[in-house]
GROMACS .gro file of C-alpha atoms in nm:
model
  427
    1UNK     CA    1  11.356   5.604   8.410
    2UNK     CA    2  11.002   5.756   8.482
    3UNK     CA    3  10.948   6.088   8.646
    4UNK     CA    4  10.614   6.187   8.735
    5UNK     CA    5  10.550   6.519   8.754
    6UNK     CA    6  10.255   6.682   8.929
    7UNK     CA    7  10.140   7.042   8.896
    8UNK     CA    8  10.012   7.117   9.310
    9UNK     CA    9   9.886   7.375   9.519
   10UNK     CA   10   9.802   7.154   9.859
   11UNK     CA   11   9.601   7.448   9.989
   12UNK     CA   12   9.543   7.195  10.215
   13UNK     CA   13   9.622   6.894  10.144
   14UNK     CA   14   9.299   6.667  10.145
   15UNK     CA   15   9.130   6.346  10.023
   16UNK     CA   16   9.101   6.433   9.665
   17UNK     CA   17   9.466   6.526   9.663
   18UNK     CA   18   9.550   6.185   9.783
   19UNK     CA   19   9.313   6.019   9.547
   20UNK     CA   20   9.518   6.227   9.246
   21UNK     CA   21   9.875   6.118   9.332
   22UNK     CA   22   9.785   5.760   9.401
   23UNK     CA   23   9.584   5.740   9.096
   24UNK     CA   24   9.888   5.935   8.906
   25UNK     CA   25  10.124   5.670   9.013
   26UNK     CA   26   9.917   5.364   8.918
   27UNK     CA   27   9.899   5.500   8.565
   28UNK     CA   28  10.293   5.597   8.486
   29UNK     CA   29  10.424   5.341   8.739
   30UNK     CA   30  10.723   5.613   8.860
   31UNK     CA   31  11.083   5.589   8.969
   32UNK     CA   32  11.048   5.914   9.113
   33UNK     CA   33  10.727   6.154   9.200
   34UNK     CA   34  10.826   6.525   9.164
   35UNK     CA   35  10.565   6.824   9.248
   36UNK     CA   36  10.620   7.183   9.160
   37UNK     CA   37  10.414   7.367   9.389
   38UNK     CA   38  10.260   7.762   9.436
   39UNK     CA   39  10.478   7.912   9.764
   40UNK     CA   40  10.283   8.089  10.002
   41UNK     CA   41  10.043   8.265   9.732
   42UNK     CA   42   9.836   8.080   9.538
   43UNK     CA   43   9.642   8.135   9.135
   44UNK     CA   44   9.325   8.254   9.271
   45UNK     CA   45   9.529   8.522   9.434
   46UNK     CA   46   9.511   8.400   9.786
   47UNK     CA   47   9.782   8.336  10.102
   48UNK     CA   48   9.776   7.975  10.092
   49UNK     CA   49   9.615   7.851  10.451
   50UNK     CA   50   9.980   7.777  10.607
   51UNK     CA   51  10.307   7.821  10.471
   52UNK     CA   52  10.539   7.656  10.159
   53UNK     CA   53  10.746   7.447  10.346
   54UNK     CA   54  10.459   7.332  10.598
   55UNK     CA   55  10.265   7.205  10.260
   56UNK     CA   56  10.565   7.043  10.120
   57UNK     CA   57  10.589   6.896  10.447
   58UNK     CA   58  10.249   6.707  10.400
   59UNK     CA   59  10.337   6.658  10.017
   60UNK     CA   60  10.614   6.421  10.100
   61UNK     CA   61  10.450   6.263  10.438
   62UNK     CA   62  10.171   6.112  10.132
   63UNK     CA   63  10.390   6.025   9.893
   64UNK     CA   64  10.553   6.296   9.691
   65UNK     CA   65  10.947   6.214   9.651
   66UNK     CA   66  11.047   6.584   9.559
   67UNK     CA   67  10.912   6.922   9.599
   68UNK     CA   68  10.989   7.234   9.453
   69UNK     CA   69  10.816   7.520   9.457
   70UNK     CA   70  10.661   7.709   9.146
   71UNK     CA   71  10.805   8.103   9.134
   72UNK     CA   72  10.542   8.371   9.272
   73UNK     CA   73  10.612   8.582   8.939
   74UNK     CA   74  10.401   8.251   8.838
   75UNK     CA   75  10.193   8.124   9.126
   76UNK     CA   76  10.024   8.474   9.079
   77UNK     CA   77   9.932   8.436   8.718
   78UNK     CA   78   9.667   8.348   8.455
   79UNK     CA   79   9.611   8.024   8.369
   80UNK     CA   80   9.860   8.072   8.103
   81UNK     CA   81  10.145   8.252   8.297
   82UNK     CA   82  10.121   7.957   8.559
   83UNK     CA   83  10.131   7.683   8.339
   84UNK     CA   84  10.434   7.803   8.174
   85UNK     CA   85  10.570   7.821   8.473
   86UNK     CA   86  10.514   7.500   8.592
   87UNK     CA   87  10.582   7.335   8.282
   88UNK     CA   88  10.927   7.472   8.226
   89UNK     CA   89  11.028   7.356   8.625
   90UNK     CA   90  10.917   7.005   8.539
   91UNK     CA   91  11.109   7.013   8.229
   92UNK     CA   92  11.414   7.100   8.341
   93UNK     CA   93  11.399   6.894   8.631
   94UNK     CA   94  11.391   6.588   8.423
   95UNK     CA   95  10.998   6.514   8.450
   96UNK     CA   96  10.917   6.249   8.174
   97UNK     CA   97  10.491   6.246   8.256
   98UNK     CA   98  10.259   6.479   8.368
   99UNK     CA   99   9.927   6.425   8.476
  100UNK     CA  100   9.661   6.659   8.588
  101UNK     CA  101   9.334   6.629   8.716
  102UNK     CA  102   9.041   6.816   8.460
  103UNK     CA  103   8.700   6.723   8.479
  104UNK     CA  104   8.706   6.530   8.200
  105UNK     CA  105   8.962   6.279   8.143
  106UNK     CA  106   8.943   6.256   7.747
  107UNK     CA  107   9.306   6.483   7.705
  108UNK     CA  108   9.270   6.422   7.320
  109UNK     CA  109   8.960   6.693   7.316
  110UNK     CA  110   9.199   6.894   7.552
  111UNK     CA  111   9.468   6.873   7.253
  112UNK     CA  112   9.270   6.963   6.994
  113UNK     CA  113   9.176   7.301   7.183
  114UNK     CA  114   9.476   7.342   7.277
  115UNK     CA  115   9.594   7.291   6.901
  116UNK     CA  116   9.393   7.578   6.800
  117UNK     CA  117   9.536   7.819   7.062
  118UNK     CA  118   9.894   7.749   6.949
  119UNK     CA  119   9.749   7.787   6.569
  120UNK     CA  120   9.570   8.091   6.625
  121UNK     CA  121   9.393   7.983   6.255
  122UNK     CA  122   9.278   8.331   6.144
  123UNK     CA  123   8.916   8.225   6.179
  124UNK     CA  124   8.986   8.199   6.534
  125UNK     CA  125   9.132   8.527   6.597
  126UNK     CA  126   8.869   8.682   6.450
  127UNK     CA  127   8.580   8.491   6.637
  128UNK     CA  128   8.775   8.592   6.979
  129UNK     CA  129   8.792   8.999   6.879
  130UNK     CA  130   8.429   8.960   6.806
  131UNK     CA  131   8.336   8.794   7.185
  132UNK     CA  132   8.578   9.067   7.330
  133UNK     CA  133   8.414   9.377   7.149
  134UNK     CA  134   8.068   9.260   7.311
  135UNK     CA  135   8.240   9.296   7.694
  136UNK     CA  136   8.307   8.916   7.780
  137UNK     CA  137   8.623   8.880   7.976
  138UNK     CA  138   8.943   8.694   7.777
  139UNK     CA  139   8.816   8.355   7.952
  140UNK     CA  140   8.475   8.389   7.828
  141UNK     CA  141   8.558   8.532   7.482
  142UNK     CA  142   8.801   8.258   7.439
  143UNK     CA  143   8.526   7.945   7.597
  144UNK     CA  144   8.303   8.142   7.286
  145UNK     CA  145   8.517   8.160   7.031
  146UNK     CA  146   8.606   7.775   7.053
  147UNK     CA  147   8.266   7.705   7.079
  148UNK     CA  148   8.168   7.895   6.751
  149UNK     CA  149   8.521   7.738   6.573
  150UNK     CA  150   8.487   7.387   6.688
  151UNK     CA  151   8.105   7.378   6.573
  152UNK     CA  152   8.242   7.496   6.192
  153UNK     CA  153   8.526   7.259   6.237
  154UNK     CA  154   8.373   6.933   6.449
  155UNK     CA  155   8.007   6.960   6.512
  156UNK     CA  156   8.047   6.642   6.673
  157UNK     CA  157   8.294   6.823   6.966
  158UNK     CA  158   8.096   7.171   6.966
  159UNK     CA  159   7.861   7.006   7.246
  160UNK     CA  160   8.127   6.951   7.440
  161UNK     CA  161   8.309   7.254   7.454
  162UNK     CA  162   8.155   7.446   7.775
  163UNK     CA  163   8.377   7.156   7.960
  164UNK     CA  164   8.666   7.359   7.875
  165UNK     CA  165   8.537   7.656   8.058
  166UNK     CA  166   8.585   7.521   8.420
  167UNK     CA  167   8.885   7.576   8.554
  168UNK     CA  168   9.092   7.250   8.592
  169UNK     CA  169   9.020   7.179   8.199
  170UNK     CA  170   9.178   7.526   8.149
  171UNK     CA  171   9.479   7.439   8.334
  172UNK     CA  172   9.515   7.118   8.130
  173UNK     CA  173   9.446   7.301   7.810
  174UNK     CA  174   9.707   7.522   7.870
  175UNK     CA  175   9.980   7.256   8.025
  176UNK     CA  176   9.944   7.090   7.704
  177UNK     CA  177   9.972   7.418   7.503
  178UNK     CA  178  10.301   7.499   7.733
  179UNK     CA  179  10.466   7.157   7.634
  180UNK     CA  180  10.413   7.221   7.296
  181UNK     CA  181  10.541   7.553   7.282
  182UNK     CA  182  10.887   7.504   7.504
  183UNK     CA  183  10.963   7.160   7.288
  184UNK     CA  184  10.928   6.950   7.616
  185UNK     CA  185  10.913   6.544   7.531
  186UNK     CA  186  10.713   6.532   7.866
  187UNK     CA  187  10.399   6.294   7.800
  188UNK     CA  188  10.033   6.397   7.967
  189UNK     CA  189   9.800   6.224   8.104
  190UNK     CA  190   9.448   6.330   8.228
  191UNK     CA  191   9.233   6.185   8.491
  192UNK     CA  192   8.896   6.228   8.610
  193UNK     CA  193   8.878   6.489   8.896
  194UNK     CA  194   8.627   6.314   9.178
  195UNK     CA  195   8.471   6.435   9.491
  196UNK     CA  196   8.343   6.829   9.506
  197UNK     CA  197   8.433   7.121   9.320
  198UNK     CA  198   8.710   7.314   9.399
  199UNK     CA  199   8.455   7.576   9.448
  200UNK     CA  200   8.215   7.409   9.662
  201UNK     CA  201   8.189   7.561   9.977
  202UNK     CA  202   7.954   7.319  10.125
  203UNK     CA  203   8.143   7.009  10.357
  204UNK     CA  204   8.056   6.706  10.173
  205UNK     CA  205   8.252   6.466  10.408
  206UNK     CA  206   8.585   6.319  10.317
  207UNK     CA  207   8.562   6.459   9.917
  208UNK     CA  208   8.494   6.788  10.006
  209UNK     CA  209   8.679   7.047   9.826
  210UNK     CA  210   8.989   7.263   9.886
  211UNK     CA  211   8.749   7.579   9.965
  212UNK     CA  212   8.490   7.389  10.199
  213UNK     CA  213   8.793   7.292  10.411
  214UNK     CA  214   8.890   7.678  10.441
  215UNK     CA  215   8.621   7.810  10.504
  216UNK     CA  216   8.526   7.492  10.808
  217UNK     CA  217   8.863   7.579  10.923
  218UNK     CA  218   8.817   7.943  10.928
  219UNK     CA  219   8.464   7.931  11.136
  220UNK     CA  220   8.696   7.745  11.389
  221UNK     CA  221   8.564   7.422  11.288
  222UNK     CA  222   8.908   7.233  11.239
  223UNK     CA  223   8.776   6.920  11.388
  224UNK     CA  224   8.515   6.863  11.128
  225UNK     CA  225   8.761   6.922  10.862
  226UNK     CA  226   8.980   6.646  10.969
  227UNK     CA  227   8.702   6.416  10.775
  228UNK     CA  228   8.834   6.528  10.462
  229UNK     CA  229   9.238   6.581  10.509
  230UNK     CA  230   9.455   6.257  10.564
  231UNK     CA  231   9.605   6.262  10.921
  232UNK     CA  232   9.966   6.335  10.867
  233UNK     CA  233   9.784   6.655  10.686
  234UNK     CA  234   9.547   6.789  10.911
  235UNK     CA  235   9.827   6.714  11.235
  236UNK     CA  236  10.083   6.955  11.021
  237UNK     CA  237   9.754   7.213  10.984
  238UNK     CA  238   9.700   7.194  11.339
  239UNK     CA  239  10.089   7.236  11.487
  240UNK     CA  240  10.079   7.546  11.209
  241UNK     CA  241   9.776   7.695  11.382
  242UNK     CA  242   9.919   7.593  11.732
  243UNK     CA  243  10.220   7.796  11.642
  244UNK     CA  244  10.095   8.137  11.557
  245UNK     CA  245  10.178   8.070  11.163
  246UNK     CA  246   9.817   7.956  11.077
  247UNK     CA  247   9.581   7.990  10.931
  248UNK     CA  248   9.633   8.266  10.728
  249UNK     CA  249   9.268   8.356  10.481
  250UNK     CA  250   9.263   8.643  10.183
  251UNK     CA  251   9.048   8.857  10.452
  252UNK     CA  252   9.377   8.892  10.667
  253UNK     CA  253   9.491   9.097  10.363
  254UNK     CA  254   9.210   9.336  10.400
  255UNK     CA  255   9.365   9.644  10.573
  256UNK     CA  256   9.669   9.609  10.392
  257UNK     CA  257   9.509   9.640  10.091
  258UNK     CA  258   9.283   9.922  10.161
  259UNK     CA  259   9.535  10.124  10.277
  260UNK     CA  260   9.826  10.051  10.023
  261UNK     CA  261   9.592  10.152   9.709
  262UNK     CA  262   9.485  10.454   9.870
  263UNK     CA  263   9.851  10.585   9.814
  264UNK     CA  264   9.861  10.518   9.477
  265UNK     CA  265   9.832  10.750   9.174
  266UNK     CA  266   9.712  10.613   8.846
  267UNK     CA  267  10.056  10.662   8.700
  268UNK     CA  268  10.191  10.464   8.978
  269UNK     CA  269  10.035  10.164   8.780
  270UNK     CA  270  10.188  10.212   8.455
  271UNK     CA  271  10.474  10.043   8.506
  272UNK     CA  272  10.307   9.698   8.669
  273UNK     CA  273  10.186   9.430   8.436
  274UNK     CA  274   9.829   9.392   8.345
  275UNK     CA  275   9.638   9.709   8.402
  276UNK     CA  276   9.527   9.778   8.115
  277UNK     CA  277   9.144   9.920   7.983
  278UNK     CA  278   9.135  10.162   8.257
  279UNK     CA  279   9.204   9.933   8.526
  280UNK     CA  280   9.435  10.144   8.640
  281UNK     CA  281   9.158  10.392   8.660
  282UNK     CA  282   8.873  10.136   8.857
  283UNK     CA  283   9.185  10.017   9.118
  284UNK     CA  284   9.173  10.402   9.222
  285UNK     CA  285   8.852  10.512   9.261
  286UNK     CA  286   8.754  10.210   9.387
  287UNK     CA  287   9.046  10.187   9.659
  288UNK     CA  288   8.799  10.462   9.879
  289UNK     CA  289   8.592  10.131   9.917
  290UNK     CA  290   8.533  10.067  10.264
  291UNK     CA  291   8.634   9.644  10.307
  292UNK     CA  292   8.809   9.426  10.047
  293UNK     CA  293   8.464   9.270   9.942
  294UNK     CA  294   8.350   9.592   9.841
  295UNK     CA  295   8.671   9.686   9.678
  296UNK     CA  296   8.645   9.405   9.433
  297UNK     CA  297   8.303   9.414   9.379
  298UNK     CA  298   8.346   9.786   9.314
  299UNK     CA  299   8.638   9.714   9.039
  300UNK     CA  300   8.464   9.376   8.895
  301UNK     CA  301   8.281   9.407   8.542
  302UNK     CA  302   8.201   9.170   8.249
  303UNK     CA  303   8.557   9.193   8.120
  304UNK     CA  304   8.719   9.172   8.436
  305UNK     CA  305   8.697   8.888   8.637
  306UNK     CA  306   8.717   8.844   9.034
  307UNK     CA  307   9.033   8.610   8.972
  308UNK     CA  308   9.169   8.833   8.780
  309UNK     CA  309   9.139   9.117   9.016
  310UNK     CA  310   9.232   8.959   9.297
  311UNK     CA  311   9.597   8.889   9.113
  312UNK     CA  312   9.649   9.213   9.024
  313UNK     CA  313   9.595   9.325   9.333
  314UNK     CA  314   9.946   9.179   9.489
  315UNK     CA  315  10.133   9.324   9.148
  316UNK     CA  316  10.223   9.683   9.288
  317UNK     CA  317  10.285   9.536   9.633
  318UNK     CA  318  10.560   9.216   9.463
  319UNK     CA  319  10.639   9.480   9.176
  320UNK     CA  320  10.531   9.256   8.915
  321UNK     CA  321  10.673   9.507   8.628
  322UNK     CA  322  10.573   9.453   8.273
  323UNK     CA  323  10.907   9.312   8.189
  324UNK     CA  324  10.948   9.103   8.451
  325UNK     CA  325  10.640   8.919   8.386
  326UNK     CA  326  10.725   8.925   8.015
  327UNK     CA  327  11.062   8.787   8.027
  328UNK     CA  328  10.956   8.523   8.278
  329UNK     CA  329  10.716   8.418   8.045
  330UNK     CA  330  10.954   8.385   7.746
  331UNK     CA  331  11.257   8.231   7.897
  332UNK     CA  332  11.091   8.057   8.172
  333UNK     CA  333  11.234   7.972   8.565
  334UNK     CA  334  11.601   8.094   8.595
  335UNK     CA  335  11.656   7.852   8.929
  336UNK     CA  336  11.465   7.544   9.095
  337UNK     CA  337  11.390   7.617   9.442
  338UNK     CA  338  11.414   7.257   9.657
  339UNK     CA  339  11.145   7.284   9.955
  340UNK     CA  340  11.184   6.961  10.066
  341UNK     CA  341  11.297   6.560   9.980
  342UNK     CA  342  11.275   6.196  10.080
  343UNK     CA  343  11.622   6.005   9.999
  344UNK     CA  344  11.449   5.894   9.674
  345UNK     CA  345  11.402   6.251   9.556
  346UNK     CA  346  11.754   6.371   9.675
  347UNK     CA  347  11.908   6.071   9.481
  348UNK     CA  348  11.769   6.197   9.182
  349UNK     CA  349  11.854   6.566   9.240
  350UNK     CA  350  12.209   6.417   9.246
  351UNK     CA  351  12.138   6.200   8.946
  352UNK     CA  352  12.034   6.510   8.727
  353UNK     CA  353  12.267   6.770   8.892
  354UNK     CA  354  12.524   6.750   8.594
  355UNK     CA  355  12.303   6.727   8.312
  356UNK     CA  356  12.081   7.071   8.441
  357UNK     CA  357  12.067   7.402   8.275
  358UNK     CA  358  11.936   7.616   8.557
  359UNK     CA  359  12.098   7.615   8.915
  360UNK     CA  360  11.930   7.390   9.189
  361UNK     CA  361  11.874   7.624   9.461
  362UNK     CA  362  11.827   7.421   9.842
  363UNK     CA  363  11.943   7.683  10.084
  364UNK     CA  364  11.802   8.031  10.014
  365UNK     CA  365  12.120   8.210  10.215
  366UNK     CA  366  12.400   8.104   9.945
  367UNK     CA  367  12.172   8.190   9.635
  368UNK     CA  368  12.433   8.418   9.540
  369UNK     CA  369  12.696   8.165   9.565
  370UNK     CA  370  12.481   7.933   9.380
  371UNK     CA  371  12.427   8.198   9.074
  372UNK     CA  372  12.804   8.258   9.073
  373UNK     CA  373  12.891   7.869   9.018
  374UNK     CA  374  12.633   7.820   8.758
  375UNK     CA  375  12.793   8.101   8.577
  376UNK     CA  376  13.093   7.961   8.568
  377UNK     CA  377  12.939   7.655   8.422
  378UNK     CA  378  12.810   7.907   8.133
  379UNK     CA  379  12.458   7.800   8.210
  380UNK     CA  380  12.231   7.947   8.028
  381UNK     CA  381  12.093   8.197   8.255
  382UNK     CA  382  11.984   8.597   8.293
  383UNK     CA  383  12.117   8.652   8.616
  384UNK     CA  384  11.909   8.967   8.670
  385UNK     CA  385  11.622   8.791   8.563
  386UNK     CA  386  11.702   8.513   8.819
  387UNK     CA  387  11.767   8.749   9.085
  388UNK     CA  388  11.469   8.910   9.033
  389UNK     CA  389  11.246   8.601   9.023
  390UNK     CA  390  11.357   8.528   9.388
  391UNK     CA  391  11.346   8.873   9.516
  392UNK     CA  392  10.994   8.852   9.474
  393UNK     CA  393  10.966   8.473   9.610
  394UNK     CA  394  11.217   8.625   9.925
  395UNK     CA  395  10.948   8.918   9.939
  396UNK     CA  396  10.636   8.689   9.901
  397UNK     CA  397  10.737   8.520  10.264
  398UNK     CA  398  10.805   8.850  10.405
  399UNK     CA  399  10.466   8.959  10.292
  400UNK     CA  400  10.310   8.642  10.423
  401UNK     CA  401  10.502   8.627  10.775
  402UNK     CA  402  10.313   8.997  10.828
  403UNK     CA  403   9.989   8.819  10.819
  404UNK     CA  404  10.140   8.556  11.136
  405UNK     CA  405   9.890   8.590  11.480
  406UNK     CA  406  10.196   8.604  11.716
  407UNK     CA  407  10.506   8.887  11.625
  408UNK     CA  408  10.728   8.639  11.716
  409UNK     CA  409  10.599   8.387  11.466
  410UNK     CA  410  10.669   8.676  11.201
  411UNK     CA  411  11.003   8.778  11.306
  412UNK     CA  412  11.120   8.413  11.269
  413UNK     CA  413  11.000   8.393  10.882
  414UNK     CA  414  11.264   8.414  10.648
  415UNK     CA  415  11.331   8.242  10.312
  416UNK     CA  416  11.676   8.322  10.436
  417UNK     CA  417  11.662   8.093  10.762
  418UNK     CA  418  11.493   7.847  10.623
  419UNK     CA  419  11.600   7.463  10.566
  420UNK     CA  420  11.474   7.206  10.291
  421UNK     CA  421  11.241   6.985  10.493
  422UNK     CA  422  11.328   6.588  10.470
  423UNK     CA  423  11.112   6.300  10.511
  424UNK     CA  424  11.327   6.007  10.646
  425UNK     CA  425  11.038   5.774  10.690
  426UNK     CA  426  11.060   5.592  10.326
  427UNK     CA  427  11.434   5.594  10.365
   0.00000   0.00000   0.00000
């Protein structure tokens, strides 16, 4: 049987999405198309534009069979952290091929880097400490040091190697890294990304990208985005916005933010993952900033990057602890978190309910019920790592429901009243 599994954000779903699954589908010919997908915060440390289940919603109206959404202690990650995440969900939900989108589609280059980051040959190492002594952030120092290795190595790849550095070839790097390093048998593919780039901000008609859509929608110009969003898409976007629970942009953060880090000390960051080389130091002195774009401007150098910061600004607020984010990391998702299903994808949640080693979690309000049986299966699980995995993804929709235009849109958010959304229409 062939499970494709696809690695999503949807942030909104558009034309280029559309272009991906199909295209994903014509190359593994699937039973079944799974997606794990970021909740309601996405890698580029963002509020997605509408919420998880409204996404998964338009995930499964184009085609998607199952959707389940990828953990916020991951969704707020590195490249790395999120990968891991993803690739552990798909694993253990019985994926058997993965493709992403990269911009280029030649995955045996992305191997062999991704070979030499699992190797770590000593050469390597010491090429990377070399790039990070002169300032470069890690993604820099590590584009560098694989430039410098691969030209020793391959002269006839070292021309190719600044394709790496964008940020989809990253991702696929680092899928195929994942894979490797959990023992998954799942089988990746890589195709050509087409249409904008994800951080185009100009409208370029029905390929625009993910950002160009935002920001149209954000100026009020919703009708002119519907050129580059299928229609079952941009009708969910619009009875979102219609309700009070959209659209919701990183500037709606803004006073939050400003406010919350002017209460912190620079102990209170000791115990959250990833401040490190005084960035505990820059977040404070920099939190007297007076907006959010001056804020991360202010904290911004050559070793840290705006992505970067923007991530570890929601840290303190989910309590991202060292440990938490460390333990995720090494023993991967403790639960699968269903957001929604067509009969195809419920059959096979039936299908691999017996054979799973993680609980299948579709209604929020008996996760504790749900813990307690797989338990008594003896599945393999840290239940205090589980629980707090999904106290964060519980606080994550608080958090988001604050940002709502209407108080009565935000009172009605909970992960906790919330139902697994099902598509009858391929029934």
């Amino acid at each position: 049987m062939k499970v494709l599994g696809l690695v999503v954000e949807y942030n909104p779903f558009h034309y280029g999405h559309l272009y991906h699954l199909e295209k994903s589908k014509d190359l593994v010919k699937p039973d079944v198309t799974v997606a794990v997908m970021s909740g309601n915060f996405v890698q580029r440390g963002e509020p997605a534009i509408v919420e998880k289940f409204a996404r998964a919603e338009a995930a499964l109206k184009q085609g998607i069979d199952l959707v389940v959404e990828l953990p916020v202690v991951y969704s707020l990650q590195d490249a790395g952290g999120f990968a891991t995440g993803a690739i552990w969900t798909l694993d253990h939900i019985g994926v058997t091929d993965i493709v992403f989108g990269s911009e280029t589609d030649d995955t045996e280059l992305l191997k062999k880097v991704s070979k030499i980051l699992i190797e770590e040959p000593e050469y390597y190492r010491d090429l990377l400490k070399k790039h990070l002594k002169k300032g470069h952030s890690f993604p820099n120092a590590r584009k560098y040091a694989l430039r410098d290795f691969i030209h020793i190595e391959d002269k006839n790849l070292s021309h190719r190697i600044e394709e790496i550095g964008s940020s989809n070839n990253i991702l696929g790097v680092e899928y195929l890294r994942a894979i490797n390093e959990i023992g998954s048998k799942i089988a990746p593919l890589s195709i050509k990304r087409v249409g904008s780039s994800y951080t185009d901000e100009e409208h370029r008609g029905k390929f625009s990208s993910a950002t160009a859509i935002r920001k149209l929608i954000q100026k009020g110009n919703i009708e002119s985005s519907s050129q580059a969003i299928p229609k079952e898409s941009f009708d969910i976007i619009l009875r979102e916005i219609r309700s009070g629970r959209g659209p919701v942009f990183k500037e709606d953060v803004e006073s939050f933010f400003i406010s919350f880090y002017r209460l912190l000390s620079r102990d209170d960051y000791s115990s959250y993952y990833g401040f490190v080389e005084g960035l505990d130091a820059r977040f404070q002195e920099c939190s007297l900033s007076g907006s959010l774009e001056e804020f991360l401007h202010c904290v911004k150098s050559k070793r840290f990057t705006l992505s970067r910061i923007r991530r570890l600004m929601y840290y303190p607020v989910f309590r991202f602890t060292d440990n938490l984010i460390r333990k995720s990391n090494e023993f991967g998702p403790q639960y699968i978190r269903v957001l929604g299903f067509n009969e195809k994808g419920r059959n096979h949640l039936s299908n691999i309910k017996h054979s799973m080693k993680i609980p299948i979690i579709t209604t929020a309000s008996l996760w504790r019920k749900v813990v307690d049986g797989a338990l008594k299966k003896e599945m393999k699980i840290d239940a205090d790592l589980l629980e707090a995995q999904l106290e964060r993804d519980f606080a994550a929709v608080r958090f988001y429901a604050s940002l709502f235009k209407y108080p009565e849109s935000r009172s009605r958010c909970s992960d906790l009243l919330s139902r697994v959304i099902y598509n009858e229409e391929d029934s």
